[in-house]
Coordinates of C-alpha atoms and ligand atoms in Angstrom, one line a residue:
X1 CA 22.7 13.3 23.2
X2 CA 21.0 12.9 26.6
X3 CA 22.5 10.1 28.9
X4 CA 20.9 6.7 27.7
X5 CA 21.0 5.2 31.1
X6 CA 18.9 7.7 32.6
X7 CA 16.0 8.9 29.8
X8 CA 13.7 12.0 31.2
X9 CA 10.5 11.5 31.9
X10 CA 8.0 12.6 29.1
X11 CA 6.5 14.8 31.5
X12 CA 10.5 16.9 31.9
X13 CA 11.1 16.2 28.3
X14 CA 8.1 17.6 27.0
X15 CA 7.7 20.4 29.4
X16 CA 7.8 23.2 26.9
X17 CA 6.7 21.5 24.0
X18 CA 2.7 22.5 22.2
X19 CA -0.2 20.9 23.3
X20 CA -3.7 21.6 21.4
X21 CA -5.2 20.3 24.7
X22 CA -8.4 22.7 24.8
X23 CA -8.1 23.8 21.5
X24 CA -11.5 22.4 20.0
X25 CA -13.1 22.7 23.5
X26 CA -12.8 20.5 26.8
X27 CA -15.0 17.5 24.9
X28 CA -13.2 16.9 21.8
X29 CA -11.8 13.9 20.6
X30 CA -10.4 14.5 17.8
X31 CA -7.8 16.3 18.0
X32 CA -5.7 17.3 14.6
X33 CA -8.3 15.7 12.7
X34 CA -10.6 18.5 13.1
X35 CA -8.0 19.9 10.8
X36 CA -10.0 17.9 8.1
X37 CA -12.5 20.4 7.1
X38 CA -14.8 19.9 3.9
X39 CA -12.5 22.2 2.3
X40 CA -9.5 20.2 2.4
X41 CA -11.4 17.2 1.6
X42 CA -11.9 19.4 -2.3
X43 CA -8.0 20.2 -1.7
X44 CA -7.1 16.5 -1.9
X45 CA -9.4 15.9 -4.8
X46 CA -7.8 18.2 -6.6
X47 CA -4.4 16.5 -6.4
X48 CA -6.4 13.4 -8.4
X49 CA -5.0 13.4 -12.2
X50 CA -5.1 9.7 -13.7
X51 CA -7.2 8.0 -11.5
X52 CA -4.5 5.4 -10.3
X53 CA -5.6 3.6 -6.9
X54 CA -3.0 2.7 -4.5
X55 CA -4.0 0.9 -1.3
X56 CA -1.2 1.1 1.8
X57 CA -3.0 -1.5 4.0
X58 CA -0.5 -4.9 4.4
X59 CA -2.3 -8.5 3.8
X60 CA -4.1 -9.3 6.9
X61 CA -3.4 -13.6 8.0
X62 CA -0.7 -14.6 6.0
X63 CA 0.4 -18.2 6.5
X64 CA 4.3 -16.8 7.3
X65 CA 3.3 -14.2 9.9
X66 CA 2.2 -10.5 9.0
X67 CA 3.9 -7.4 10.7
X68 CA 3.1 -6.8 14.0
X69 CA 4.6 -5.4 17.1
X70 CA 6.6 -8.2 19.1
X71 CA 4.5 -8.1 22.1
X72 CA 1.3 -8.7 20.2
X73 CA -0.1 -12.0 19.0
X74 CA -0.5 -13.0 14.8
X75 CA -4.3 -13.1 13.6
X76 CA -5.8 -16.5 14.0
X77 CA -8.4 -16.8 11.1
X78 CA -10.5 -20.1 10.9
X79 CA -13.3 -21.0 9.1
X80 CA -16.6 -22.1 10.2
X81 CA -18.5 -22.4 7.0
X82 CA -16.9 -24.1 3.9
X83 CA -17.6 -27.0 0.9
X84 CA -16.2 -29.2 3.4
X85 CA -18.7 -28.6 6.0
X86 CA -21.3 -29.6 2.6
X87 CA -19.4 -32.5 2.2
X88 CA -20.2 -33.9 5.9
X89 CA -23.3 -32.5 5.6
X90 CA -23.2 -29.9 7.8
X91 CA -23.8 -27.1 5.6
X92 CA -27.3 -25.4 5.7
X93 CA -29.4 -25.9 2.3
X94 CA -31.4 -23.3 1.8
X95 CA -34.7 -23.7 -0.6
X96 CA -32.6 -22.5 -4.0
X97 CA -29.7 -24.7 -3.3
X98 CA -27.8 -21.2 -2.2
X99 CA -24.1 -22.7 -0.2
X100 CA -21.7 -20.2 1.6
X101 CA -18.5 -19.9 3.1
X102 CA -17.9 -18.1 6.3
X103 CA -14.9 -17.4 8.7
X104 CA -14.0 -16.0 11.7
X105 CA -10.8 -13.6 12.6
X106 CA -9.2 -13.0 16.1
X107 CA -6.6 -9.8 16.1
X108 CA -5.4 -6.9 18.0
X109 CA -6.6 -3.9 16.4
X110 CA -3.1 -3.3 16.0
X111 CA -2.1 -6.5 14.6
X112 CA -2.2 -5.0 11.0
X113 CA -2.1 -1.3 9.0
X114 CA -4.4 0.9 11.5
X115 CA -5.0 4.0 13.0
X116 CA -4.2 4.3 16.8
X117 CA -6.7 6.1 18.5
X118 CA -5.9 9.5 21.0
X119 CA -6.8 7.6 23.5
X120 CA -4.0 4.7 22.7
X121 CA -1.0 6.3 24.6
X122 CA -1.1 8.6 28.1
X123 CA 1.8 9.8 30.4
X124 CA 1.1 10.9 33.9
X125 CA -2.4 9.8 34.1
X126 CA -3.8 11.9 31.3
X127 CA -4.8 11.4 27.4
X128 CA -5.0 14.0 24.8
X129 CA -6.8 16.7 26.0
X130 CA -6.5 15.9 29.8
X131 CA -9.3 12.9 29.8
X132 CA -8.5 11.1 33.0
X133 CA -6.0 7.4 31.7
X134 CA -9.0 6.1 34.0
X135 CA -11.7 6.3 30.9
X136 CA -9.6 3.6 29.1
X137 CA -10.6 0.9 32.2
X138 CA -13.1 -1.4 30.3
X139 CA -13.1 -0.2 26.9
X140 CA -12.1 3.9 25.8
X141 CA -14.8 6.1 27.1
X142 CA -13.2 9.1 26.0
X143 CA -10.6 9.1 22.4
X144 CA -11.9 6.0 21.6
X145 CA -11.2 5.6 17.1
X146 CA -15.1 5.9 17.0
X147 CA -15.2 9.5 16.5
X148 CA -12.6 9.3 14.4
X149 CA -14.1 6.9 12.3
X150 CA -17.5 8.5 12.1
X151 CA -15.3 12.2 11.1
X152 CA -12.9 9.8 8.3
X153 CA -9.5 11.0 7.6
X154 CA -9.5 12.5 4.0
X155 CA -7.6 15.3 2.8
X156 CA -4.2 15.9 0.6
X157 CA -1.8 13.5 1.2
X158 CA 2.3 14.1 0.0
X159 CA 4.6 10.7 0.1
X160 CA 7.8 11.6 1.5
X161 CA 10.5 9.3 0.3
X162 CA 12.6 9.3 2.5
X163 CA 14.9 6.0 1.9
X164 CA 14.9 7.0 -1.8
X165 CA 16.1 10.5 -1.3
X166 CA 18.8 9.2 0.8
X167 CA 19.8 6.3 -2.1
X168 CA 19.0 3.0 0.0
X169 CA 16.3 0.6 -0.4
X170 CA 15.7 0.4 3.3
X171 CA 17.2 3.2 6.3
X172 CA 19.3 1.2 8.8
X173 CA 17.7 0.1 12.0
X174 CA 16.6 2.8 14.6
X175 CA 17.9 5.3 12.1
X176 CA 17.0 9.1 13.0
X177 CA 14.7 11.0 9.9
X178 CA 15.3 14.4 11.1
X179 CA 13.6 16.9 10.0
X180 CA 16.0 18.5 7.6
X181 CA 15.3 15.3 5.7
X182 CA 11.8 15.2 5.7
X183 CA 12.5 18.8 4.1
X184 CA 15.5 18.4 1.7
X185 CA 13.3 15.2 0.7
X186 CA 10.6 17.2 -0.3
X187 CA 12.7 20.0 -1.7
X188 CA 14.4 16.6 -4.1
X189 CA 10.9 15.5 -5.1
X190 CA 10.0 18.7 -6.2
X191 CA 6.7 18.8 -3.7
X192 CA 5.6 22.0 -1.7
X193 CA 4.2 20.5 2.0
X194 CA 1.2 22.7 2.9
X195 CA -0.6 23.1 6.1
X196 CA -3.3 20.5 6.6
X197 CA -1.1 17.6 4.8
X198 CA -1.8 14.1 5.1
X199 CA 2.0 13.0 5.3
X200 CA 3.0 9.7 4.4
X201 CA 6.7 9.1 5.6
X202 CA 8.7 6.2 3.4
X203 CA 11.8 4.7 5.0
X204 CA 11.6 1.1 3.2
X205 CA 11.6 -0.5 6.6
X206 CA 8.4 -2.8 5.7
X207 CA 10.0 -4.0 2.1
X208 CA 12.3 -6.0 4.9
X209 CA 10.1 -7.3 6.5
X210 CA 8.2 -9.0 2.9
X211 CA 12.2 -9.6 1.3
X212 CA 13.9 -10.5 4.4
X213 CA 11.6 -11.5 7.0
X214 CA 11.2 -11.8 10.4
X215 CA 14.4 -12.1 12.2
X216 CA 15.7 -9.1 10.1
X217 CA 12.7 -6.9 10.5
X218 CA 13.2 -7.4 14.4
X219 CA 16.5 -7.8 15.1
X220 CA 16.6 -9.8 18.5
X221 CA 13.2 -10.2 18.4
X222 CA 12.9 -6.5 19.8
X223 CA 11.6 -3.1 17.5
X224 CA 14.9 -1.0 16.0
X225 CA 12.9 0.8 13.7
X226 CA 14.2 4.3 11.8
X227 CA 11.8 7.2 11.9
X228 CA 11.0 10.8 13.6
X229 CA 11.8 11.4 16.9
X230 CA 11.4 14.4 19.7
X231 CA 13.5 16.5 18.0
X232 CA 11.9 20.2 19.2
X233 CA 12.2 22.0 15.8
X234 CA 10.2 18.4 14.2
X235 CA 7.7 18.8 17.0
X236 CA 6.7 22.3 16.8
X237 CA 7.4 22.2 12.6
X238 CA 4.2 19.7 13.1
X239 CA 2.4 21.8 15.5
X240 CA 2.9 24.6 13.3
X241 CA 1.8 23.0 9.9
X242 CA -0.9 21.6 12.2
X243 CA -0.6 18.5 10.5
X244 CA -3.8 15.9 11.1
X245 CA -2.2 12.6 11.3
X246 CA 0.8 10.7 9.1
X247 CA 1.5 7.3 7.7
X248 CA 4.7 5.1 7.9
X249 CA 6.1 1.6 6.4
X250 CA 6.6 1.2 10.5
X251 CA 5.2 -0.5 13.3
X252 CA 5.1 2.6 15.5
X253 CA 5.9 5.4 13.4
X254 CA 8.6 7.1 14.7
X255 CA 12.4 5.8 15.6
X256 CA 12.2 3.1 18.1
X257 CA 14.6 4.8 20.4
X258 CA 15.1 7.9 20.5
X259 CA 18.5 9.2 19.5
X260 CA 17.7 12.6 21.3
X261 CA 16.6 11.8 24.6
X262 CA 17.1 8.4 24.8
X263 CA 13.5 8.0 25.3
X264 CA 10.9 4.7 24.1
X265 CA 8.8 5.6 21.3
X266 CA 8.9 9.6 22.6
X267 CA 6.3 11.3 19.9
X268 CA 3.8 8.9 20.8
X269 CA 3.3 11.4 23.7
X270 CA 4.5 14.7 21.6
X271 CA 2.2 14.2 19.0
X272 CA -0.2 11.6 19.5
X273 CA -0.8 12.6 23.5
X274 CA -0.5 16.4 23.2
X275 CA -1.5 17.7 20.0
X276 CA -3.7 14.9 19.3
X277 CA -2.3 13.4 16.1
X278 CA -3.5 9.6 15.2
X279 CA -0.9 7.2 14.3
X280 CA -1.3 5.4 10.9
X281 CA 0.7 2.5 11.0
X282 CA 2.4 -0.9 9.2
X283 CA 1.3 0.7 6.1
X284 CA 3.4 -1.0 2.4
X285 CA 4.7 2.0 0.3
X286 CA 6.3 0.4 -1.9
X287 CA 4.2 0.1 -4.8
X288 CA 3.0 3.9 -4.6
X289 CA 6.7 5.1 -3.9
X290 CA 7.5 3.2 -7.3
X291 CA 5.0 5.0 -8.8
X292 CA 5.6 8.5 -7.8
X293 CA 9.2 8.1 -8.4
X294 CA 8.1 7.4 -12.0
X295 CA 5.6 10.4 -12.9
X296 CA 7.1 12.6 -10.4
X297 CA 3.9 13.1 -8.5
X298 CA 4.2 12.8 -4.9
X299 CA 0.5 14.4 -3.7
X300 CA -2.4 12.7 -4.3
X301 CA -5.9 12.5 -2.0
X302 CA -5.9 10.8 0.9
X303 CA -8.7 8.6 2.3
X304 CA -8.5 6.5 5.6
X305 CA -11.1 5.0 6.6
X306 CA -11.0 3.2 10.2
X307 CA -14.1 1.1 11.6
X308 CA -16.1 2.8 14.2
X309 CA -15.1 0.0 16.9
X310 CA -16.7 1.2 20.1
X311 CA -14.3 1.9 22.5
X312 CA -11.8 0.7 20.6
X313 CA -7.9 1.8 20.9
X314 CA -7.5 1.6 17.5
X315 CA -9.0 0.1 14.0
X316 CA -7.7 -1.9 11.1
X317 CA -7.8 0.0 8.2
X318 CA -6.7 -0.1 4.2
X319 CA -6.2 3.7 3.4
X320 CA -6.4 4.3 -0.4
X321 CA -3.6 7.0 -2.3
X322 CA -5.8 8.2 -5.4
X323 CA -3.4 10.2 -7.7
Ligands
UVW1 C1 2.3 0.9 21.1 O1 1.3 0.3 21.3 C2 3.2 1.3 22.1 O2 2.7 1.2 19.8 P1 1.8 1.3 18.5 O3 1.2 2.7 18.4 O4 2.8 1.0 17.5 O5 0.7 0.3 18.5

């Protein structure tokens, strides 16, 4: 354990640690997603058997709050076009006698399940792939999720279980997943993790949030989430299975701090920085966890699909689990 008063610097920390910077050529943006050929787009398909539909994105504007990192803002949804407006004779007629409602919603493009684009996060100066932190000034110019968004993110996904290998409906706050448990988890499911895999990492954290609320989701009003953290072997296991991007029940996808170096939110510049992996986050497992744990099958094909906001750090998505 390093010394918690004085966490390294990602730069020291990370010093030896792989970087795909260059790997796809000094203009890509896409980073592991390039990982997503046609050919493992067939690969997930082939993991569909009954058909079954399971979409990970959270409700968007609930009256009670929705999950959302502390330091951003709820949704504000209002509408501007309803019977009401009719009523004070307001609404448009339209020859037909066609009526409409319409609304309008204000949200970070974190503020729900989403994809965080390469360009999200940077340490000294530089995003993934050494784009100049500069670019981000007035809108992403480089890593933006538009590129993402245009390529998708489909392939073979595998649900790892996590809080139901270790017995507990939700791990405890800023609990470590190492990676001997995202392995002996897989081993206990009885699913092979192959190179190219869409993972989708299950710690139960979000069922708090929906049974408990709030306060207990964020204890203090601060993020103590369980997750991954810079542990090397986890970091160069990823680089190795050159896995495109993962999923978590989390705000930010790995453990809040880091019970190896001490350091905030650390793979956010391991993975998401240096070998270019987008974050899918906030996503509600529950249902497909449930399910899996029932028929025993933990693959299924993937599909993300984030909007193609221009210049946008991130996008709201509702990624669907087909088994
Ligand atoms: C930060 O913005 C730091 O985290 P997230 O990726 O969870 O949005």
């Amino acid at each position: 354990m390093a010394d918690q008063a004085q966490p390294k610097h990602m730069r020291d920390l990370l010093r030896d640690m792989p970087k795909n910077w260059g790997r796809w050529g000094a203009n890509d943006e896409l980073g592991s997603i390039n990982f997503l050929t046609a050919a493992e787009v067939v690969r997930g398909a082939r993991a569909v058997r009954s058909g079954k539909v399971f979409a990970i994105g959270v409700p968007v504007g609930r009256k009670e709050g929705d999950p959302i990192y502390p330091g951003r803002g709820q949704p504000v949804k209002t509408m501007n076009m309803d019977k009401g407006f009719y009523y004070n004779d307001a609404g448009p007629e339209f020859p037909g006698g066609l009526e409409y409602a319409d609304d309008v919603i204000f949200m970070y493009v974190q503020g729900t399940t989403q994809y965080d684009a390469l360009g999200h996060v940077w340490y000294d100066d530089k995003l993934y792939n050494g784009y100049d932190a500069k670019t981000t000034i007035g809108g992403l110019k480089k890593c933006s999720i538009q590129p993402i968004a245009e390529h998708g993110v489909v392939g073979r996904g595998v649900l790892l279980d996590v809080a139901r290998y270790k017995g507990v409906d939700h791990l405890a706050p800023n609990q470590q997943i190492t990676l001997a448990d995202l392995e002996a988890t897989a081993e206990k499911q009885k699913v092979k993790i192959e190179k190219h895999d869409l993972l989708v990492i299950r710690t139960g954290w979000m069922r708090l949030f929906y049974e408990k609320g709030a306060d207990a989701f964020f204890p203090n009003k601060t993020l103590a989430e369980p997750g991954i953290t810079d542990e090397p072997a986890l970091i160069r296991w990823f680089h190795e299975m050159e896995i495109p991007s993962f999923s978590t029940d989390t705000i930010a996808n790995e453990q809040t701090s880091s019970s190896v170096s001490g350091v905030f939110l650390p793979l956010h510049g391991a993975l998401l920085r240096n070998l270019g992996i987008p974050f899918n986050e906030i996503c509600y497992l529950e249902d497909l966890a449930d399910d899996c744990a029932e028929d025993g099958q933990y693959d299924f094909l993937f599909v993300g699909a984030p909007l193609k906001i221009v210049g946008g750090t991130g996008s709201p998505v509702n990624p669907y689990c087909i088994k």
